[in-house]
CSV table of C-alpha atoms in Angstrom, one decimal:
chain,number,residue,atom,x,y,z
A,1,UNK,CA,17.9,-57.3,11.1
A,2,UNK,CA,19.9,-60.5,12.1
A,3,UNK,CA,19.4,-61.3,15.7
A,4,UNK,CA,22.3,-62.9,17.7
A,5,UNK,CA,20.7,-66.4,17.6
A,6,UNK,CA,19.0,-66.1,14.2
A,7,UNK,CA,15.4,-65.8,15.5
A,8,UNK,CA,12.7,-63.8,13.8
A,9,UNK,CA,11.7,-60.5,15.6
A,10,UNK,CA,8.5,-62.1,17.0
A,11,UNK,CA,10.0,-65.5,17.8
A,12,UNK,CA,10.5,-66.8,21.4
A,13,UNK,CA,13.6,-68.7,22.4
A,14,UNK,CA,12.9,-72.4,23.2
A,15,UNK,CA,10.9,-72.7,26.4
A,16,UNK,CA,10.8,-75.9,28.4
A,17,UNK,CA,8.8,-76.4,31.6
A,18,UNK,CA,10.0,-79.3,33.9
A,19,UNK,CA,7.4,-80.2,36.6
A,20,UNK,CA,8.1,-81.7,40.0
A,21,UNK,CA,11.8,-80.5,39.9
A,22,UNK,CA,12.1,-80.6,43.6
A,23,UNK,CA,10.6,-83.1,46.0
A,24,UNK,CA,8.9,-81.2,48.9
A,25,UNK,CA,7.2,-78.1,47.4
A,26,UNK,CA,3.4,-78.4,46.7
A,27,UNK,CA,4.2,-77.0,43.2
A,28,UNK,CA,7.7,-77.1,41.7
A,29,UNK,CA,8.9,-76.1,38.2
A,30,UNK,CA,12.2,-75.6,36.5
A,31,UNK,CA,11.6,-73.2,33.5
A,32,UNK,CA,14.3,-73.1,30.9
A,33,UNK,CA,13.9,-70.2,28.6
A,34,UNK,CA,16.8,-70.2,26.1
A,35,UNK,CA,19.8,-70.0,28.4
A,36,UNK,CA,17.8,-68.5,31.3
A,37,UNK,CA,16.9,-71.1,33.9
A,38,UNK,CA,14.7,-70.4,36.9
A,39,UNK,CA,13.5,-72.7,39.7
A,40,UNK,CA,10.0,-71.9,40.9
A,41,UNK,CA,8.7,-73.5,44.0
A,42,UNK,CA,5.2,-72.9,45.4
A,43,UNK,CA,4.7,-73.5,49.1
A,44,UNK,CA,1.4,-73.7,51.0
A,45,UNK,CA,1.1,-72.5,54.6
A,46,UNK,CA,-2.1,-72.7,56.7
A,47,UNK,CA,-1.7,-69.1,57.8
A,48,UNK,CA,-2.1,-65.6,56.4
A,49,UNK,CA,-0.4,-62.2,57.0
A,50,UNK,CA,-1.9,-60.1,59.8
A,51,UNK,CA,-3.9,-57.9,57.5
A,52,UNK,CA,-5.7,-61.0,56.2
A,53,UNK,CA,-6.5,-62.6,59.5
A,54,UNK,CA,-10.2,-63.3,60.0
A,55,UNK,CA,-11.1,-62.2,56.5
A,56,UNK,CA,-11.7,-65.7,55.2
A,57,UNK,CA,-9.4,-64.8,52.3
A,58,UNK,CA,-6.0,-66.2,51.4
A,59,UNK,CA,-2.8,-64.5,50.0
A,60,UNK,CA,-0.2,-65.2,47.4
A,61,UNK,CA,3.2,-63.6,47.4
A,62,UNK,CA,6.6,-64.2,45.8
A,63,UNK,CA,10.3,-64.1,46.6
A,64,UNK,CA,13.1,-63.7,44.0
A,65,UNK,CA,16.8,-64.4,44.2
A,66,UNK,CA,19.7,-64.8,41.8
A,67,UNK,CA,22.5,-67.3,42.6
A,68,UNK,CA,26.0,-65.7,42.6
A,69,UNK,CA,27.2,-67.5,39.5
A,70,UNK,CA,23.9,-67.2,37.6
A,71,UNK,CA,25.8,-64.7,35.5
A,72,UNK,CA,29.2,-64.6,33.7
A,73,UNK,CA,31.0,-63.1,36.7
A,74,UNK,CA,30.2,-63.8,40.3
A,75,UNK,CA,27.7,-61.4,41.9
A,76,UNK,CA,27.2,-60.9,45.6
A,77,UNK,CA,24.2,-62.8,47.0
A,78,UNK,CA,20.9,-60.9,46.9
A,79,UNK,CA,20.9,-60.6,50.7
A,80,UNK,CA,23.9,-58.7,51.8
A,81,UNK,CA,24.2,-57.4,55.3
A,82,UNK,CA,20.8,-59.0,56.0
A,83,UNK,CA,19.1,-56.7,53.5
A,84,UNK,CA,17.6,-57.7,50.1
A,85,UNK,CA,19.0,-55.6,47.3
A,86,UNK,CA,16.7,-53.1,45.6
A,87,UNK,CA,16.6,-55.0,42.2
A,88,UNK,CA,15.5,-58.2,43.8
A,89,UNK,CA,12.9,-56.4,46.0
A,90,UNK,CA,11.4,-54.7,42.9
A,91,UNK,CA,11.3,-57.9,40.9
A,92,UNK,CA,9.7,-60.0,43.6
A,93,UNK,CA,7.0,-57.4,44.1
A,94,UNK,CA,6.3,-57.5,40.4
A,95,UNK,CA,6.1,-61.4,40.4
A,96,UNK,CA,3.7,-61.3,43.4
A,97,UNK,CA,1.4,-58.6,41.8
A,98,UNK,CA,1.4,-60.6,38.5
A,99,UNK,CA,0.4,-63.9,40.2
A,100,UNK,CA,-2.2,-62.4,42.4
A,101,UNK,CA,-4.1,-61.2,39.3
A,102,UNK,CA,-5.0,-64.9,38.7
A,103,UNK,CA,-6.3,-65.7,42.2
A,104,UNK,CA,-9.7,-65.6,43.9
A,105,UNK,CA,-8.7,-65.2,47.5
A,106,UNK,CA,-12.0,-66.3,48.9
A,107,UNK,CA,-11.9,-69.6,47.1
A,108,UNK,CA,-8.3,-70.1,48.3
A,109,UNK,CA,-9.4,-69.8,51.9
A,110,UNK,CA,-7.4,-68.4,54.8
A,111,UNK,CA,-4.0,-69.8,53.7
A,112,UNK,CA,-1.0,-68.4,51.9
A,113,UNK,CA,1.0,-69.6,49.0
A,114,UNK,CA,4.6,-68.3,48.5
A,115,UNK,CA,6.3,-68.7,45.1
A,116,UNK,CA,10.1,-68.7,45.4
A,117,UNK,CA,11.8,-67.9,42.2
A,118,UNK,CA,15.6,-68.7,42.2
A,119,UNK,CA,17.6,-67.8,39.1
A,120,UNK,CA,20.1,-70.6,38.4
A,121,UNK,CA,21.3,-69.1,35.1
A,122,UNK,CA,20.6,-65.7,33.6
A,123,UNK,CA,20.5,-64.7,30.0
A,124,UNK,CA,17.9,-62.0,29.9
A,125,UNK,CA,14.2,-62.3,30.9
A,126,UNK,CA,14.6,-63.7,34.4
A,127,UNK,CA,11.6,-61.8,35.8
A,128,UNK,CA,9.4,-62.8,32.9
A,129,UNK,CA,10.5,-66.4,33.2
A,130,UNK,CA,9.8,-66.3,36.9
A,131,UNK,CA,6.2,-65.1,36.4
A,132,UNK,CA,5.5,-67.6,33.6
A,133,UNK,CA,7.0,-70.6,35.5
A,134,UNK,CA,5.8,-69.3,38.8
A,135,UNK,CA,2.2,-69.4,37.6
A,136,UNK,CA,2.6,-73.1,36.7
A,137,UNK,CA,4.0,-73.9,40.1
A,138,UNK,CA,1.2,-71.9,41.7
A,139,UNK,CA,-1.4,-73.8,39.7
A,140,UNK,CA,0.2,-77.1,40.7
A,141,UNK,CA,-0.1,-76.1,44.4
A,142,UNK,CA,-3.7,-75.1,44.0
A,143,UNK,CA,-4.6,-78.3,42.2
A,144,UNK,CA,-3.0,-80.3,45.1
A,145,UNK,CA,-5.2,-78.4,47.6
A,146,UNK,CA,-8.3,-79.4,45.5
A,147,UNK,CA,-7.1,-83.0,45.3
A,148,UNK,CA,-6.7,-83.1,49.1
A,149,UNK,CA,-10.1,-81.7,49.7
A,150,UNK,CA,-8.8,-78.6,51.4
A,151,UNK,CA,-10.6,-76.3,48.9
A,152,UNK,CA,-13.6,-77.1,46.7
A,153,UNK,CA,-12.3,-75.8,43.3
A,154,UNK,CA,-9.4,-74.2,41.6
A,155,UNK,CA,-9.0,-70.6,42.9
A,156,UNK,CA,-7.3,-69.5,39.7
A,157,UNK,CA,-9.5,-67.9,37.0
A,158,UNK,CA,-6.9,-67.0,34.3
A,159,UNK,CA,-3.5,-67.9,33.1
A,160,UNK,CA,-0.7,-65.3,33.6
A,161,UNK,CA,2.4,-65.1,31.6
A,162,UNK,CA,5.1,-62.5,30.8
A,163,UNK,CA,7.6,-61.7,28.2
A,164,UNK,CA,10.3,-59.1,27.5
A,165,UNK,CA,10.1,-57.0,24.4
A,166,UNK,CA,12.2,-54.1,23.2
A,167,UNK,CA,13.7,-51.9,20.4
A,168,UNK,CA,17.2,-52.8,19.4
A,169,UNK,CA,18.8,-50.8,16.6
A,170,UNK,CA,15.4,-49.3,15.7
A,171,UNK,CA,13.7,-52.8,15.4
A,172,UNK,CA,11.0,-54.0,17.7
A,173,UNK,CA,11.5,-57.6,18.9
A,174,UNK,CA,10.3,-60.1,21.4
A,175,UNK,CA,12.1,-62.0,24.1
A,176,UNK,CA,15.4,-60.2,24.5
A,177,UNK,CA,18.5,-62.3,25.4
A,178,UNK,CA,21.2,-60.6,27.4
A,179,UNK,CA,23.2,-59.1,24.4
A,180,UNK,CA,20.0,-57.6,23.0
A,181,UNK,CA,18.7,-56.4,26.4
A,182,UNK,CA,22.0,-54.6,27.2
A,183,UNK,CA,21.9,-52.9,23.8
A,184,UNK,CA,18.2,-52.0,23.7
A,185,UNK,CA,17.1,-48.4,23.2
A,186,UNK,CA,13.7,-49.4,24.7
A,187,UNK,CA,13.2,-52.2,27.2
A,188,UNK,CA,9.7,-53.4,28.2
A,189,UNK,CA,8.2,-56.2,30.2
A,190,UNK,CA,4.6,-57.2,29.4
A,191,UNK,CA,2.5,-59.3,31.8
A,192,UNK,CA,-0.8,-60.6,30.3
A,193,UNK,CA,-3.7,-62.9,31.0
A,194,UNK,CA,-4.8,-65.6,28.6
A,195,UNK,CA,-7.9,-63.4,28.0
A,196,UNK,CA,-5.7,-60.8,26.4
A,197,UNK,CA,-5.8,-58.3,29.2
A,198,UNK,CA,-2.8,-56.5,30.6
A,199,UNK,CA,-1.7,-57.1,34.2
A,200,UNK,CA,1.3,-54.8,34.0
A,201,UNK,CA,3.4,-53.1,31.4
A,202,UNK,CA,6.9,-51.8,32.4
A,203,UNK,CA,8.5,-49.8,29.6
A,204,UNK,CA,11.6,-47.6,29.7
A,205,UNK,CA,13.5,-45.6,27.1
A,206,UNK,CA,16.9,-46.9,28.1
A,207,UNK,CA,18.9,-45.0,25.5
A,208,UNK,CA,16.3,-42.8,23.9
A,209,UNK,CA,12.5,-42.5,23.5
A,210,UNK,CA,9.8,-44.4,21.7
A,211,UNK,CA,6.8,-43.4,19.7
A,212,UNK,CA,3.2,-44.5,20.1
A,213,UNK,CA,3.6,-46.6,16.9
A,214,UNK,CA,6.5,-48.4,18.5
A,215,UNK,CA,4.6,-48.9,21.7
A,216,UNK,CA,1.7,-50.5,19.8
A,217,UNK,CA,4.1,-52.7,17.9
A,218,UNK,CA,5.7,-53.9,21.2
A,219,UNK,CA,2.3,-54.6,22.8
A,220,UNK,CA,1.4,-56.7,19.7
A,221,UNK,CA,4.6,-58.7,20.1
A,222,UNK,CA,3.7,-59.2,23.8
A,223,UNK,CA,0.2,-60.4,22.9
A,224,UNK,CA,1.4,-62.9,20.4
A,225,UNK,CA,4.0,-64.3,22.9
A,226,UNK,CA,1.3,-64.5,25.6
A,227,UNK,CA,-0.8,-66.8,23.5
A,228,UNK,CA,2.2,-69.1,22.8
A,229,UNK,CA,3.2,-69.1,26.5
A,230,UNK,CA,-0.3,-70.0,27.6
A,231,UNK,CA,-0.2,-73.1,25.4
A,232,UNK,CA,3.1,-74.2,26.9
A,233,UNK,CA,1.7,-73.6,30.4
A,234,UNK,CA,-1.4,-75.5,29.7
A,235,UNK,CA,0.5,-78.4,28.2
A,236,UNK,CA,2.7,-78.5,31.4
A,237,UNK,CA,-0.5,-78.6,33.5
A,238,UNK,CA,-2.0,-81.4,31.4
A,239,UNK,CA,-4.6,-79.2,29.7
A,240,UNK,CA,-5.9,-77.7,33.0
A,241,UNK,CA,-8.9,-75.5,32.2
A,242,UNK,CA,-9.6,-72.8,34.8
A,243,UNK,CA,-13.0,-71.7,35.9
């Protein structure tokens, strides 16, 4: 099958991670994934949510938003009538769950890190780009805490990345751009660790069903992509090895 951009079925779009994209955040990354561009800023606060107070443990959470002209036609801002829309709420919860899978909260200490993911331009895979870039921003913030002597060692114990996969015209493929995603019979997001474990798998038969064989094929595509993404993350973090 010929894809819209000529890629092989297991081939990622070009991924570029630009560090220190903004000035003030403890960790800042612009991730460019094909034509999808997401700004990820990690901010440290010396406080925790009420349910963590006195526990000696920290917390990591995320927020997600898409700019009105991130898409071909203008969308309303995510917060309308002072209420976050359901799609953004679901996505930011996914990002937070994914990033927390990397963290030892005791080692982080009683402080919070919020990773803000703002979509500047969307062409499929905004949530997976947010997780992959958000992890780099989170690691940068944690490394700064170590450098400043606020914590003894990196509180991250594994790399986390994510990729979209799907079935389009009966063919399993990785990293769907918008035209593929909108036409997919099966749409799936796979979040994995660099150890090969799954953090979360979201799979839906959008215009049909999928077999066990197709599921295994999609998971294999996700595993291959996770290895490539980990190498890109590690390069962006100057070869950072986690404990």
